[in-house]
Structures are given as structure tokens and as C-alpha cells.
mmCIF file of C-alpha atoms in Angstrom:
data_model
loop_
_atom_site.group_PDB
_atom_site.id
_atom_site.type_symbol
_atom_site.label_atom_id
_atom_site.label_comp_id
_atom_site.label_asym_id
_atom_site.label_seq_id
_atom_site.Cartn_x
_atom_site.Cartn_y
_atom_site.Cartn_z
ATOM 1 C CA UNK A 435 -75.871 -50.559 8.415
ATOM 2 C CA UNK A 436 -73.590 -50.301 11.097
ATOM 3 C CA UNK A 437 -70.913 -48.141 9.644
ATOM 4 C CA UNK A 438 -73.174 -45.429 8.983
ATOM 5 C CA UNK A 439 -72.794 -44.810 12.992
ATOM 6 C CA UNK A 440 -69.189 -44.009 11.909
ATOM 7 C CA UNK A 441 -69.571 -41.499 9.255
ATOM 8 C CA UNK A 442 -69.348 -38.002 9.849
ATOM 9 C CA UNK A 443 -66.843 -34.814 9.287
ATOM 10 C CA UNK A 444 -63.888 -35.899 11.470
ATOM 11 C CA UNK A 445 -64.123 -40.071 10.271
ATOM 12 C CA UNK A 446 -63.961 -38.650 6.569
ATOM 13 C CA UNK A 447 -61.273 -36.550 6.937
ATOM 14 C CA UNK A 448 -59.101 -39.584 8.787
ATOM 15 C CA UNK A 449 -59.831 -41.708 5.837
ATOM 16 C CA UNK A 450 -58.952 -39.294 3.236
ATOM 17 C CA UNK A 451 -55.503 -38.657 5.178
ATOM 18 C CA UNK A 452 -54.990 -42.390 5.322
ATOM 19 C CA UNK A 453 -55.808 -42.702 1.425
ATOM 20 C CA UNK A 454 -53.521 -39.791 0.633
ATOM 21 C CA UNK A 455 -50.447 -41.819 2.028
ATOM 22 C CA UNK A 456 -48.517 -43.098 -0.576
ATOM 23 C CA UNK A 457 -46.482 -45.923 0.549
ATOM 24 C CA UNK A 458 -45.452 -47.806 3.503
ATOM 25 C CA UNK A 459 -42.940 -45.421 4.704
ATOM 26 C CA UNK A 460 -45.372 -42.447 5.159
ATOM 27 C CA UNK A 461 -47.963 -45.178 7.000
ATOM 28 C CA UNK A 462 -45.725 -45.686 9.601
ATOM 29 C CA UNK A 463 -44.900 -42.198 10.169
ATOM 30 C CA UNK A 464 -48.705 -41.414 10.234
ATOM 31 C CA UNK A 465 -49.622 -44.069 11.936
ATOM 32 C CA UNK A 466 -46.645 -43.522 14.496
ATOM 33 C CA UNK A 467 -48.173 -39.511 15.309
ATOM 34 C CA UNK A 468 -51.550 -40.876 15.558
ATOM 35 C CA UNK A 469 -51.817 -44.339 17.516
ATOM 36 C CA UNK A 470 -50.334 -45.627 20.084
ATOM 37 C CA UNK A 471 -47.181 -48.757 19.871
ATOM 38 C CA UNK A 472 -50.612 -50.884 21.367
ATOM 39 C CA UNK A 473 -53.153 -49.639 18.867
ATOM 40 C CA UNK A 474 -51.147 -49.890 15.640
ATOM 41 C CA UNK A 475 -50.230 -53.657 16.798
ATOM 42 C CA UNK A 476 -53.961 -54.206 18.360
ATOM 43 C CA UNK A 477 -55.539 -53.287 14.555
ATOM 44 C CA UNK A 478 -52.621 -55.733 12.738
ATOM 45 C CA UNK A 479 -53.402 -58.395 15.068
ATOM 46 C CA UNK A 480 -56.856 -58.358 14.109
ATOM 47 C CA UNK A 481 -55.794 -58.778 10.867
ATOM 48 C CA UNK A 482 -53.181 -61.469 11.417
ATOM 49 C CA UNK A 483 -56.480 -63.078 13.011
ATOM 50 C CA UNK A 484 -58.774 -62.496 9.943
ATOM 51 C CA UNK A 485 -56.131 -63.888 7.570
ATOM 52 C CA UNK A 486 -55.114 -66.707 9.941
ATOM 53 C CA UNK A 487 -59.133 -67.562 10.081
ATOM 54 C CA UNK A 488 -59.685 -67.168 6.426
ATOM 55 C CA UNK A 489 -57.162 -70.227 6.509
ATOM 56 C CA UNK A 490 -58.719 -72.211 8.606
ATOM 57 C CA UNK A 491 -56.347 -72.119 11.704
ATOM 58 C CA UNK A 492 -57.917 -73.279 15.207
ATOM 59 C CA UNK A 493 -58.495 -70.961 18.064
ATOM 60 C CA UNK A 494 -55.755 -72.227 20.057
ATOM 61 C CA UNK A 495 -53.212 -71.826 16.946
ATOM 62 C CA UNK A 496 -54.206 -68.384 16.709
ATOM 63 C CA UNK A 497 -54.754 -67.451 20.088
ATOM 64 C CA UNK A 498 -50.916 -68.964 20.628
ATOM 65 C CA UNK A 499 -48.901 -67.563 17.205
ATOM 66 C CA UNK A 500 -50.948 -63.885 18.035
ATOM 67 C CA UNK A 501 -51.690 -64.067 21.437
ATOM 68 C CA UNK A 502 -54.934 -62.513 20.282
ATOM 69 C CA UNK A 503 -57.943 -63.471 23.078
ATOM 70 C CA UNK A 504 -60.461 -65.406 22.305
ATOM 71 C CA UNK A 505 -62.620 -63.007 22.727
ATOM 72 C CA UNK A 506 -60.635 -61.180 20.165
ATOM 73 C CA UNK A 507 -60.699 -63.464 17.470
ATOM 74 C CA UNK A 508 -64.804 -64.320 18.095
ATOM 75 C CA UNK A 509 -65.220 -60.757 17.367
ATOM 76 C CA UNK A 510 -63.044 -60.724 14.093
ATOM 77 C CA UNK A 511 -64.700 -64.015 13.153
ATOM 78 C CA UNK A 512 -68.287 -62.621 13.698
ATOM 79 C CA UNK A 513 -67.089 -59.443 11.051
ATOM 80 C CA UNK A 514 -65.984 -62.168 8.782
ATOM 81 C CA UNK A 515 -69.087 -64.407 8.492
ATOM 82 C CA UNK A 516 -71.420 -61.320 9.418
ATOM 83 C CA UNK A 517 -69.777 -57.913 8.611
ATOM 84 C CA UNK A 518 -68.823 -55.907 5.344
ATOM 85 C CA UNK A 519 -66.368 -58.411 3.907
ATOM 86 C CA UNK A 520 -63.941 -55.835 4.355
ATOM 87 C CA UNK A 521 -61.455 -58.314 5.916
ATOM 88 C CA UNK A 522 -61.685 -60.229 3.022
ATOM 89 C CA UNK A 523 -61.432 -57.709 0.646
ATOM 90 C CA UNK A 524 -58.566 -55.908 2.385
ATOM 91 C CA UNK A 525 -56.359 -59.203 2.640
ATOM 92 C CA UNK A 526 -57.289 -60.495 -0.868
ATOM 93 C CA UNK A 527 -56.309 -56.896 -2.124
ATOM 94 C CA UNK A 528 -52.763 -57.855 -0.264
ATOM 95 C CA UNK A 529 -52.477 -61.290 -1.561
ATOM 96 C CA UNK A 530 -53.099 -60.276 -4.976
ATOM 97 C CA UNK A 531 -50.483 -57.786 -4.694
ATOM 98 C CA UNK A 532 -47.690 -60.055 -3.134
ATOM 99 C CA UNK A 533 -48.296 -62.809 -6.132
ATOM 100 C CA UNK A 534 -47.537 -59.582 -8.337
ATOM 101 C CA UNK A 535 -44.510 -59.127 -6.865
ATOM 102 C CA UNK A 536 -43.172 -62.135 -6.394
#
């Protein structure tokens, strides 16, 4: 499985300081001392690309409301139809949460 290449000491210990965050506020602070303006809004595009996909938007809708790359959203489409489902369970996760809020 491919994301046992990722696992080790360091990769656990930056998911159990994401997981410790405990609301929006301190993931933008976090996220603001670790990543770059560019990689924070490279990982939510790929998102915004997932969802958008998920929905059935065209390439060329995507690639103009993101300005993702093709080659950007071939890559997110490839983890959706051949990856962990993590995508889907990520923005499910979020969907169920804004219908229990609204």
C-alpha cells in the first residue's frame, strides 16, 4: 500500500499535531508556521478539485473556477477512482457536518 512509504517517526508526529488542533482558528495558525501561502492553497485546491469531481464538473469548469492544471486534477481524479477513498471520506465527513449546522 502506498502510504506505508509515508509512515515513520516524523509523519506520525505531524499527524498527531494536526489531530491535536482543536478548531479552525488553531489550523490556521499551525498551518500558517508550517506551510507556505502556496502549499496551504496548493492542498485546498486539491480538494476544491476532489469535491468539484465528486460532482461531476468538467475539466475545463474546474481547471477555470480553480485554476488547478490538468495535470492537477488527473492526479486527484486517479486518488479518487484508485486511491484510499480518503477524498471521499474527508469531504463527506465535511458535508455531513455543514447539513448539521445548517
Amino acid at each position: 500500500m502506498q502510504i506505508d512509504k509515508l509512515r515513520g517517526r516524523e509523519v506520525d508526529q505531524l499527524f498527531k499535531a494536526i489531530l491535536s488542533l482543536r478548531d479552525l482558528e488553531e489550523c490556521y495558525r499551525f498551518f500558517d508556521d508550517l506551510c507556505t501561502v502556496n502549499e496551504i492553497q496548493s492542498l485546498a485546491q486539491r480538494l476544491e478539485v476532489a469535491r468539484m469531481l465528486r460532482e461531476g464538473y468538467t475539466y475545463h469548469k474546474i481547471e477555470t473556477e480553480t485554476g488547478a492544471s490538468t495535470a492537477t486534477i488527473s492526479r486527484v481524479k486517479r486518488c479518487l477512482n484508485y486511491g484510499n477513498d480518503a477524498y471521499g471520506m474527508a469531504l463527506d465527513r465535511i458535508k455531513e457536518e455543514t447539513n448539521h449546522v445548517s
